[in-house]
mmCIF file of C-alpha atoms in Angstrom:
data_model
loop_
_atom_site.group_PDB
_atom_site.id
_atom_site.type_symbol
_atom_site.label_atom_id
_atom_site.label_comp_id
_atom_site.label_asym_id
_atom_site.label_seq_id
_atom_site.Cartn_x
_atom_site.Cartn_y
_atom_site.Cartn_z
ATOM 1 C CA MET T 190 29.102 14.224 6.495
ATOM 2 C CA ARG T 191 26.186 13.351 4.211
ATOM 3 C CA ILE T 192 24.312 10.106 4.832
ATOM 4 C CA ARG T 193 24.982 7.718 1.980
ATOM 5 C CA LEU T 194 21.875 6.546 0.129
ATOM 6 C CA PHE T 195 23.058 2.963 -0.281
ATOM 7 C CA HIS T 196 23.894 2.662 3.419
ATOM 8 C CA LEU T 197 20.534 4.188 4.309
ATOM 9 C CA LEU T 198 18.684 1.762 2.018
ATOM 10 C CA VAL T 199 20.445 -1.272 3.506
ATOM 11 C CA LEU T 200 19.751 -0.051 7.044
ATOM 12 C CA ALA T 201 16.078 0.600 6.215
ATOM 13 C CA ILE T 202 15.638 -2.923 4.792
ATOM 14 C CA LEU T 203 17.355 -4.390 7.848
ATOM 15 C CA LEU T 204 15.160 -2.500 10.330
ATOM 16 C CA LEU T 205 11.991 -3.229 8.335
ATOM 17 C CA SER T 206 12.671 -6.963 8.104
ATOM 18 C CA VAL T 207 13.520 -7.180 11.824
ATOM 19 C CA SER T 208 10.425 -5.235 12.911
ATOM 20 C CA MET T 209 8.093 -7.193 10.617
ATOM 21 C CA GLY T 210 9.597 -10.496 11.735
ATOM 22 C CA LEU T 211 9.090 -9.599 15.399
ATOM 23 C CA PHE T 212 5.520 -8.476 14.698
ATOM 24 C CA TYR T 213 4.621 -11.739 12.947
ATOM 25 C CA ASP T 214 6.237 -13.786 15.719
ATOM 26 C CA LEU T 215 4.276 -11.883 18.378
ATOM 27 C CA SER T 216 1.022 -12.268 16.444
ATOM 28 C CA TYR T 217 1.645 -16.018 16.100
ATOM 29 C CA TYR T 218 2.307 -16.325 19.845
ATOM 30 C CA ALA T 219 -0.802 -14.273 20.689
ATOM 31 C CA ALA T 220 -2.935 -16.453 18.425
ATOM 32 C CA ARG T 221 -1.578 -19.733 19.830
ATOM 33 C CA THR T 222 -2.191 -18.660 23.432
ATOM 34 C CA SER T 223 -5.637 -17.208 22.732
ATOM 35 C CA LEU T 224 -8.822 -18.868 24.002
ATOM 36 C CA ILE T 225 -10.877 -17.675 21.015
ATOM 37 C CA GLU T 226 -12.704 -20.350 19.036
ATOM 38 C CA THR T 227 -13.678 -20.356 15.396
ATOM 39 C CA LYS T 228 -17.284 -19.980 14.291
ATOM 40 C CA GLU T 229 -18.314 -21.308 10.900
ATOM 41 C CA ILE T 230 -22.030 -20.441 10.724
ATOM 42 C CA ASP T 231 -24.345 -17.717 11.993
ATOM 43 C CA HIS T 232 -27.928 -16.636 11.368
ATOM 44 C CA SER T 233 -29.820 -13.373 11.410
ATOM 45 C CA GLN T 234 -33.521 -12.817 10.845
ATOM 46 C CA SER T 235 -36.079 -10.024 10.813
ATOM 47 C CA GLU T 236 -39.718 -9.794 9.780
ATOM 48 C CA ASP T 237 -38.682 -9.257 6.172
ATOM 49 C CA LEU T 238 -35.539 -11.296 5.622
ATOM 50 C CA ALA T 239 -33.566 -14.281 6.920
ATOM 51 C CA ILE T 240 -29.890 -14.782 6.183
ATOM 52 C CA SER T 241 -27.400 -17.541 7.032
ATOM 53 C CA CYS T 242 -23.652 -16.915 6.696
ATOM 54 C CA VAL T 243 -21.377 -19.936 6.329
ATOM 55 C CA ALA T 244 -17.587 -20.204 6.118
ATOM 56 C CA VAL T 245 -16.564 -23.178 3.969
ATOM 57 C CA ASN T 246 -13.365 -23.489 6.039
ATOM 58 C CA THR T 247 -12.524 -21.945 9.395
ATOM 59 C CA SER T 248 -8.756 -22.135 8.948
ATOM 60 C CA TYR T 249 -6.743 -20.609 6.135
ATOM 61 C CA VAL T 250 -3.164 -19.742 5.274
ATOM 62 C CA ALA T 251 -2.403 -16.154 4.268
ATOM 63 C CA GLY T 252 -2.420 -15.963 0.479
ATOM 64 C CA GLU T 253 -5.091 -18.636 0.020
ATOM 65 C CA LYS T 254 -8.578 -18.074 -1.365
ATOM 66 C CA ALA T 255 -11.290 -17.878 1.297
ATOM 67 C CA VAL T 256 -14.784 -19.041 0.314
ATOM 68 C CA PHE T 257 -18.030 -18.035 2.033
ATOM 69 C CA TYR T 258 -21.656 -18.303 1.056
ATOM 70 C CA PHE T 259 -24.852 -16.620 2.174
ATOM 71 C CA GLU T 260 -28.318 -18.161 2.067
ATOM 72 C CA VAL T 261 -30.981 -15.456 1.841
ATOM 73 C CA VAL T 262 -34.739 -16.024 2.214
ATOM 74 C CA ASN T 263 -37.289 -13.299 1.506
ATOM 75 C CA LEU T 264 -40.082 -13.389 4.123
ATOM 76 C CA ARG T 265 -42.117 -10.540 2.644
ATOM 77 C CA ASN T 266 -45.069 -10.710 0.309
ATOM 78 C CA GLU T 267 -43.214 -8.350 -2.013
ATOM 79 C CA THR T 268 -40.160 -9.010 -4.147
ATOM 80 C CA ILE T 269 -36.824 -7.643 -2.933
ATOM 81 C CA ARG T 270 -34.596 -6.531 -5.790
ATOM 82 C CA ARG T 271 -31.529 -5.222 -3.982
ATOM 83 C CA ILE T 272 -29.709 -6.000 -0.747
ATOM 84 C CA ASP T 273 -26.738 -3.964 0.495
ATOM 85 C CA TYR T 274 -24.048 -5.805 2.448
ATOM 86 C CA THR T 275 -21.504 -4.287 4.825
ATOM 87 C CA LEU T 276 -18.463 -6.334 5.861
ATOM 88 C CA ARG T 277 -16.323 -5.465 8.875
ATOM 89 C CA VAL T 278 -13.119 -7.399 9.573
ATOM 90 C CA THR T 279 -11.681 -7.295 13.101
ATOM 91 C CA ALA T 280 -8.438 -8.886 14.325
ATOM 92 C CA LEU T 281 -9.557 -10.469 17.598
ATOM 93 C CA SER T 282 -6.096 -11.630 18.669
ATOM 94 C CA LEU T 283 -4.600 -8.175 17.939
ATOM 95 C CA LEU T 284 -6.523 -6.210 20.582
ATOM 96 C CA GLY T 285 -9.676 -6.118 18.473
ATOM 97 C CA LEU T 286 -8.151 -3.908 15.798
ATOM 98 C CA ARG T 287 -10.591 -2.983 13.002
ATOM 99 C CA LEU T 288 -8.830 -3.809 9.751
ATOM 100 C CA LEU T 289 -11.404 -3.388 7.028
ATOM 101 C CA GLU T 290 -14.898 -2.111 6.350
ATOM 102 C CA THR T 291 -16.341 -2.419 2.876
ATOM 103 C CA SER T 292 -19.770 -2.339 1.259
ATOM 104 C CA GLU T 293 -21.196 -4.312 -1.656
ATOM 105 C CA TYR T 294 -24.642 -5.029 -3.012
ATOM 106 C CA SER T 295 -26.630 -7.749 -4.754
ATOM 107 C CA THR T 296 -29.307 -6.970 -7.362
ATOM 108 C CA ARG T 297 -30.896 -10.390 -7.632
ATOM 109 C CA THR T 298 -34.658 -10.893 -7.638
ATOM 110 C CA TYR T 299 -35.510 -12.300 -4.209
ATOM 111 C CA MET T 300 -38.936 -13.956 -4.402
ATOM 112 C CA MET T 301 -40.941 -14.745 -1.278
ATOM 113 C CA GLY T 302 -39.943 -18.053 0.336
ATOM 114 C CA VAL T 303 -37.223 -18.804 -2.228
ATOM 115 C CA THR T 304 -33.705 -19.445 -0.916
ATOM 116 C CA GLU T 305 -30.992 -17.626 -2.826
ATOM 117 C CA ARG T 306 -27.341 -18.591 -2.325
ATOM 118 C CA LEU T 307 -24.549 -16.064 -2.795
ATOM 119 C CA VAL T 308 -20.986 -17.395 -3.041
ATOM 120 C CA VAL T 309 -18.150 -15.015 -2.155
ATOM 121 C CA GLU T 310 -14.479 -15.774 -2.882
ATOM 122 C CA ARG T 311 -11.677 -13.517 -1.694
ATOM 123 C CA ASP T 312 -7.889 -13.849 -1.882
ATOM 124 C CA LEU T 313 -6.398 -13.317 1.558
ATOM 125 C CA PRO T 314 -3.458 -10.860 1.515
ATOM 126 C CA THR T 315 -0.094 -12.569 1.868
ATOM 127 C CA ILE T 316 0.952 -10.077 4.557
ATOM 128 C CA THR T 317 -1.908 -11.121 6.870
ATOM 129 C CA PRO T 318 -0.434 -11.996 10.304
ATOM 130 C CA SER T 319 -1.480 -15.102 12.202
ATOM 131 C CA GLY T 320 -4.563 -14.729 14.348
ATOM 132 C CA PHE T 321 -8.317 -15.000 14.727
ATOM 133 C CA TYR T 322 -10.433 -12.687 12.609
ATOM 134 C CA ALA T 323 -14.097 -11.820 13.077
ATOM 135 C CA LEU T 324 -16.154 -11.168 9.958
ATOM 136 C CA GLN T 325 -19.317 -9.181 10.638
ATOM 137 C CA ILE T 326 -21.837 -9.104 7.797
ATOM 138 C CA VAL T 327 -24.771 -6.676 7.928
ATOM 139 C CA ALA T 328 -27.530 -7.096 5.320
ATOM 140 C CA LYS T 329 -29.892 -4.232 4.488
ATOM 141 C CA PRO T 330 -32.736 -4.800 2.005
ATOM 142 C CA GLU T 331 -33.613 -1.835 -0.165
ATOM 143 C CA GLY T 332 -36.013 0.474 1.647
ATOM 144 C CA LEU T 333 -35.989 -1.618 4.855
ATOM 145 C CA ASP T 334 -34.120 -1.614 8.148
ATOM 146 C CA PRO T 335 -30.834 -3.544 8.367
ATOM 147 C CA LEU T 336 -30.677 -6.935 10.050
ATOM 148 C CA GLU T 337 -28.628 -7.779 13.104
ATOM 149 C CA PRO T 338 -25.052 -8.590 12.062
ATOM 150 C CA CYS T 339 -23.932 -12.152 11.383
ATOM 151 C CA GLU T 340 -20.485 -12.937 12.750
ATOM 152 C CA LEU T 341 -18.048 -15.587 11.590
ATOM 153 C CA VAL T 342 -14.679 -16.257 13.212
ATOM 154 C CA ILE T 343 -11.852 -17.782 11.184
ATOM 155 C CA TYR T 344 -8.197 -18.482 11.910
ATOM 156 C CA ILE T 345 -5.502 -17.364 9.469
ATOM 157 C CA SER T 346 -1.942 -18.602 9.805
ATOM 158 C CA GLY T 347 1.007 -16.645 8.453
ATOM 159 C CA SER T 348 2.359 -17.223 4.977
ATOM 160 C CA ASN T 349 5.497 -19.349 4.693
ATOM 161 C CA TYR T 350 6.337 -17.468 1.500
ATOM 162 C CA LEU T 351 6.355 -14.138 3.338
ATOM 163 C CA MET T 352 8.396 -15.507 6.231
ATOM 164 C CA GLY T 353 10.937 -16.865 3.762
ATOM 165 C CA LEU T 354 11.062 -13.494 2.028
ATOM 166 C CA LEU T 355 11.590 -11.691 5.346
ATOM 167 C CA THR T 356 14.316 -14.158 6.326
ATOM 168 C CA PHE T 357 16.085 -13.644 2.998
ATOM 169 C CA ALA T 358 15.831 -9.847 3.342
ATOM 170 C CA LEU T 359 17.150 -10.030 6.907
ATOM 171 C CA LEU T 360 20.133 -12.199 5.970
ATOM 172 C CA LEU T 361 20.977 -10.136 2.895
ATOM 173 C CA SER T 362 20.658 -6.728 4.574
ATOM 174 C CA SER T 363 22.530 -7.806 7.705
ATOM 175 C CA SER T 364 25.346 -9.267 5.589
ATOM 176 C CA LEU T 365 25.588 -6.108 3.492
ATOM 177 C CA TYR T 366 25.492 -3.872 6.550
ATOM 178 C CA GLY T 367 28.222 -5.952 8.178
ATOM 179 C CA LEU T 368 30.355 -5.743 5.037
ATOM 180 C CA LEU T 369 29.853 -1.977 4.867
ATOM 181 C CA THR T 370 30.846 -1.595 8.515
ATOM 182 C CA VAL T 371 33.959 -3.768 8.112
ATOM 183 C CA SER T 372 34.836 -1.970 4.871
ATOM 184 C CA ALA T 373 34.657 1.430 6.579
ATOM 185 C CA TYR T 374 36.891 0.185 9.397
ATOM 186 C CA VAL T 375 39.431 -1.343 6.986
ATOM 187 C CA ARG T 376 39.558 1.875 4.936
ATOM 188 C CA ARG T 377 40.144 3.963 8.025
ATOM 189 C CA VAL T 378 42.834 1.709 9.503
ATOM 190 C CA GLY T 379 44.377 0.282 6.341
ATOM 191 C CA LEU T 380 45.348 3.590 4.762
ATOM 192 C CA GLU T 381 47.547 4.326 7.778
ATOM 193 C CA SER T 382 48.972 0.815 8.019
ATOM 194 C CA VAL T 383 52.624 0.049 7.391
ATOM 195 C CA ARG T 384 51.731 -3.210 5.626
ATOM 196 C CA PRO T 385 51.682 -2.747 1.836
ATOM 197 C CA ASN T 386 49.061 -5.461 1.212
ATOM 198 C CA LEU T 387 46.620 -3.996 3.725
ATOM 199 C CA ARG T 388 47.275 -0.509 2.411
ATOM 200 C CA ASN T 389 46.608 -1.617 -1.186
ATOM 201 C CA PHE T 390 43.414 -3.413 -0.139
ATOM 202 C CA ALA T 391 42.221 -0.335 1.736
ATOM 203 C CA SER T 392 43.005 1.794 -1.308
ATOM 204 C CA THR T 393 40.911 -0.546 -3.492
ATOM 205 C CA LEU T 394 37.996 -0.317 -1.061
ATOM 206 C CA HIS T 395 38.337 3.449 -1.020
ATOM 207 C CA SER T 396 38.185 3.526 -4.837
ATOM 208 C CA LEU T 397 35.044 1.364 -4.854
ATOM 209 C CA ASP T 398 33.443 3.594 -2.252
ATOM 210 C CA PHE T 399 34.290 6.639 -4.335
ATOM 211 C CA CYS T 400 32.669 5.043 -7.402
ATOM 212 C CA VAL T 401 29.484 4.276 -5.454
ATOM 213 C CA GLU T 402 29.385 7.830 -4.112
ATOM 214 C CA HIS T 403 29.878 9.192 -7.619
ATOM 215 C CA VAL T 404 26.963 7.097 -8.925
ATOM 216 C CA GLU T 405 24.754 8.322 -6.066
ATOM 217 C CA ASN T 406 25.655 11.959 -6.708
ATOM 218 C CA ARG T 407 25.037 11.624 -10.438
ATOM 219 C CA SER T 408 21.673 9.946 -9.799
ATOM 220 C CA ILE T 409 20.626 12.778 -7.475
ATOM 221 C CA GLU T 410 21.712 15.352 -10.061
ATOM 222 C CA VAL T 411 19.697 13.594 -12.772
ATOM 223 C CA LEU T 412 16.586 13.471 -10.575
ATOM 224 C CA HIS T 413 16.974 17.151 -9.653
ATOM 225 C CA GLY T 414 17.327 17.998 -13.335
ATOM 226 C CA PHE T 415 14.034 16.353 -14.298
ATOM 227 C CA SER T 416 11.344 18.619 -15.675
ATOM 228 C CA ILE T 417 7.829 18.501 -14.216
ATOM 229 C CA GLY T 418 6.626 16.114 -16.900
ATOM 230 C CA GLN T 419 9.595 13.804 -16.370
ATOM 231 C CA ARG T 420 9.017 13.851 -12.602
ATOM 232 C CA PHE T 421 5.393 12.803 -12.981
ATOM 233 C CA ILE T 422 6.302 10.037 -15.429
ATOM 234 C CA PHE T 423 9.072 8.815 -13.116
ATOM 235 C CA SER T 424 6.573 8.802 -10.225
ATOM 236 C CA ALA T 425 4.155 6.822 -12.402
ATOM 237 C CA ILE T 426 6.841 4.210 -13.091
ATOM 238 C CA CYS T 427 7.578 3.896 -9.353
ATOM 239 C CA SER T 428 3.843 3.590 -8.633
ATOM 240 C CA LEU T 429 3.539 0.875 -11.273
ATOM 241 C CA LEU T 430 6.396 -1.083 -9.689
ATOM 242 C CA LEU T 431 4.704 -0.805 -6.287
ATOM 243 C CA ALA T 432 1.456 -2.027 -7.851
ATOM 244 C CA GLY T 433 3.229 -5.103 -9.208
ATOM 245 C CA PHE T 434 4.751 -5.784 -5.796
ATOM 246 C CA SER T 435 1.300 -5.390 -4.214
ATOM 247 C CA LEU T 436 -0.141 -7.932 -6.641
ATOM 248 C CA ALA T 437 2.615 -10.375 -5.673
ATOM 249 C CA LEU T 438 1.461 -10.008 -2.044
ATOM 250 C CA ARG T 439 -2.219 -10.419 -3.111
ATOM 251 C CA LEU T 440 -3.054 -6.859 -2.091
ATOM 252 C CA HIS T 441 -5.425 -6.422 -5.010
ATOM 253 C CA GLY T 442 -7.185 -3.379 -3.557
ATOM 254 C CA LEU T 443 -3.920 -1.478 -3.061
ATOM 255 C CA ALA T 444 -2.717 -2.534 -6.518
ATOM 256 C CA ASP T 445 -5.891 -1.150 -8.115
ATOM 257 C CA GLN T 446 -5.460 2.168 -6.304
ATOM 258 C CA LEU T 447 -1.811 2.404 -7.346
ATOM 259 C CA ALA T 448 -2.846 1.659 -10.940
ATOM 260 C CA ILE T 449 -5.286 4.590 -10.813
ATOM 261 C CA LEU T 450 -2.538 6.813 -9.398
ATOM 262 C CA THR T 451 -0.194 5.639 -12.186
ATOM 263 C CA TYR T 452 -2.741 6.539 -14.854
ATOM 264 C CA PHE T 453 -3.322 10.036 -13.470
ATOM 265 C CA ALA T 454 0.417 10.687 -13.070
ATOM 266 C CA LEU T 455 1.078 9.563 -16.660
ATOM 267 C CA VAL T 456 -1.668 11.806 -18.049
ATOM 268 C CA ILE T 457 -0.395 14.856 -16.134
ATOM 269 C CA GLY T 458 3.217 14.020 -17.002
ATOM 270 C CA VAL T 459 2.517 13.710 -20.732
ATOM 271 C CA GLY T 460 0.527 16.964 -20.653
ATOM 272 C CA ASN T 461 3.476 18.743 -19.020
ATOM 273 C CA LEU T 462 5.864 17.292 -21.596
ATOM 274 C CA PHE T 463 3.740 18.728 -24.408
ATOM 275 C CA TRP T 464 3.708 22.089 -22.626
ATOM 276 C CA GLU T 465 7.487 22.021 -22.142
ATOM 277 C CA ASN T 466 8.238 21.032 -25.749
ATOM 278 C CA TYR T 467 6.113 23.848 -27.185
ATOM 279 C CA LYS T 468 7.120 26.562 -24.732
ATOM 280 C CA GLU T 469 9.221 28.373 -27.337
ATOM 281 C CA ALA T 470 6.193 28.876 -29.598
ATOM 282 C CA ARG T 471 4.063 30.440 -26.853
ATOM 283 C CA PRO T 472 3.862 34.164 -26.117
ATOM 284 C CA PRO T 473 5.651 35.200 -22.897
ATOM 285 C CA ARG T 474 2.405 35.792 -20.996
ATOM 286 C CA PHE T 475 1.420 32.119 -21.463
ATOM 287 C CA ARG T 476 4.679 30.760 -20.027
ATOM 288 C CA LEU T 477 3.977 29.561 -16.505
ATOM 289 C CA PRO T 478 6.958 29.601 -14.109
ATOM 290 C CA PHE T 479 8.223 26.238 -12.869
ATOM 291 C CA PRO T 480 6.933 26.453 -9.243
ATOM 292 C CA LEU T 481 3.447 27.597 -10.292
ATOM 293 C CA ARG T 482 3.085 24.876 -12.938
ATOM 294 C CA LEU T 483 4.205 22.234 -10.448
ATOM 295 C CA THR T 484 1.602 23.440 -7.949
ATOM 296 C CA LEU T 485 -1.141 23.420 -10.603
ATOM 297 C CA SER T 486 -0.154 19.903 -11.695
ATOM 298 C CA LEU T 487 -0.251 18.613 -8.122
ATOM 299 C CA PHE T 488 -3.583 20.360 -7.561
ATOM 300 C CA LEU T 489 -4.987 18.647 -10.664
ATOM 301 C CA LEU T 490 -3.741 15.293 -9.368
ATOM 302 C CA THR T 491 -5.441 15.959 -6.018
ATOM 303 C CA VAL T 492 -8.730 16.821 -7.744
ATOM 304 C CA LEU T 493 -8.599 13.658 -9.864
ATOM 305 C CA LEU T 494 -7.921 11.518 -6.793
ATOM 306 C CA TYR T 495 -10.758 13.231 -4.919
ATOM 307 C CA LEU T 496 -13.170 12.514 -7.769
ATOM 308 C CA SER T 497 -12.084 8.860 -7.624
ATOM 309 C CA LEU T 498 -12.692 8.532 -3.865
ATOM 310 C CA PRO T 499 -14.960 5.467 -4.070
ATOM 311 C CA ALA T 500 -12.082 3.589 -5.690
ATOM 312 C CA VAL T 501 -9.138 5.374 -4.034
ATOM 313 C CA SER T 502 -8.312 5.466 -0.352
ATOM 314 C CA THR T 503 -8.630 8.740 1.526
ATOM 315 C CA ALA T 504 -4.956 8.412 2.512
ATOM 316 C CA PHE T 505 -3.911 9.064 -1.105
ATOM 317 C CA VAL T 506 -6.021 12.232 -1.218
ATOM 318 C CA VAL T 507 -4.662 13.483 2.119
ATOM 319 C CA ALA T 508 -1.065 12.812 1.051
ATOM 320 C CA SER T 509 -1.644 14.575 -2.271
ATOM 321 C CA CYS T 510 -3.177 17.579 -0.455
ATOM 322 C CA ALA T 511 -0.157 17.790 1.863
ATOM 323 C CA ILE T 512 2.317 17.639 -1.035
ATOM 324 C CA THR T 513 0.321 20.242 -2.981
ATOM 325 C CA ALA T 514 0.257 22.576 0.032
ATOM 326 C CA ALA T 515 4.022 22.190 0.501
ATOM 327 C CA ALA T 516 4.647 22.889 -3.190
ATOM 328 C CA ALA T 517 2.340 25.929 -3.104
ATOM 329 C CA THR T 518 4.130 27.327 -0.047
ATOM 330 C CA ASP T 519 7.510 26.796 -1.674
ATOM 331 C CA SER T 520 6.363 28.441 -4.924
ATOM 332 C CA ILE T 521 4.999 31.496 -3.067
ATOM 333 C CA PHE T 522 8.255 32.045 -1.191
ATOM 334 C CA GLY T 523 10.222 31.380 -4.377
ATOM 335 C CA LEU T 524 8.284 34.002 -6.326
ATOM 336 C CA ARG T 525 8.765 36.493 -3.483
ATOM 337 C CA ARG T 526 12.511 35.899 -3.468
ATOM 338 C CA ARG T 527 12.650 36.434 -7.229
ATOM 339 C CA SER T 528 10.615 39.647 -7.010
ATOM 340 C CA CYS T 529 12.904 40.971 -4.265
ATOM 341 C CA GLN T 530 15.962 40.191 -6.359
#
């Protein structure tokens, strides 16, 4: 018996909400029982540069805007025109897990003995679990050795908005899963019952279940019938929806990467649509078979993502490479089967 898509979706939401709720509860308990203390200011100095890192607040709620500032003093006789900064974020209350490492730079003119203040504001992701987080900042003046890292420790408490969303998802999915389970039992027992009312109710449930199954089957048939261009455009729409959801959770970095993926998928999809609409006017030797064109389109997407690596995570490139390899393998075996036939 085939697994129903609607049942699978409800079960997936239920398991996801339960696992995320347990994870956030455990992280809250680990943070409350931890002996770690916050640290709002730290200094680092070398022969060429002195830097002070300050956290405006040491306690935040996930989803808020965190504000930090750096005070930089040039100790050299020469002007410093660029300083590279590396930020490493570590979850201290989650077994020291490294969460983020990013690099930025400042191109101000740092005169000798003049204090320059840099203000940094960042929106904390709404999905951030409760705990203590260490922020290590490493400054490296252009052409000089890097300084010893400055370390700040802040506490972030979980978002009430996210917990409410998880609670709503848990209640909704558990209620739906319970209704589906009861409905399956009533259909199985009611159709064999001698009571007319129960038999009619079971027949109604069976008709509703048949309608849902018919909608699922038709949806799968429509998706299977999509051309390559339509598949890429449909993927772009799904990526755009995920980007909007990421923005709602203040995951701006992920939303930007999904927006780049959406743009590339739309460009490749529109190009394939033009190719498909004008295929009748092309000579036979210029008509690429479906599997080969799909592989070439995925390969082009992989190349575009690879060229965008500074702005796109390596995980997107690896996933695209894996999908391209699977499509290439399938196209090779498909062409062999056709040649044998």
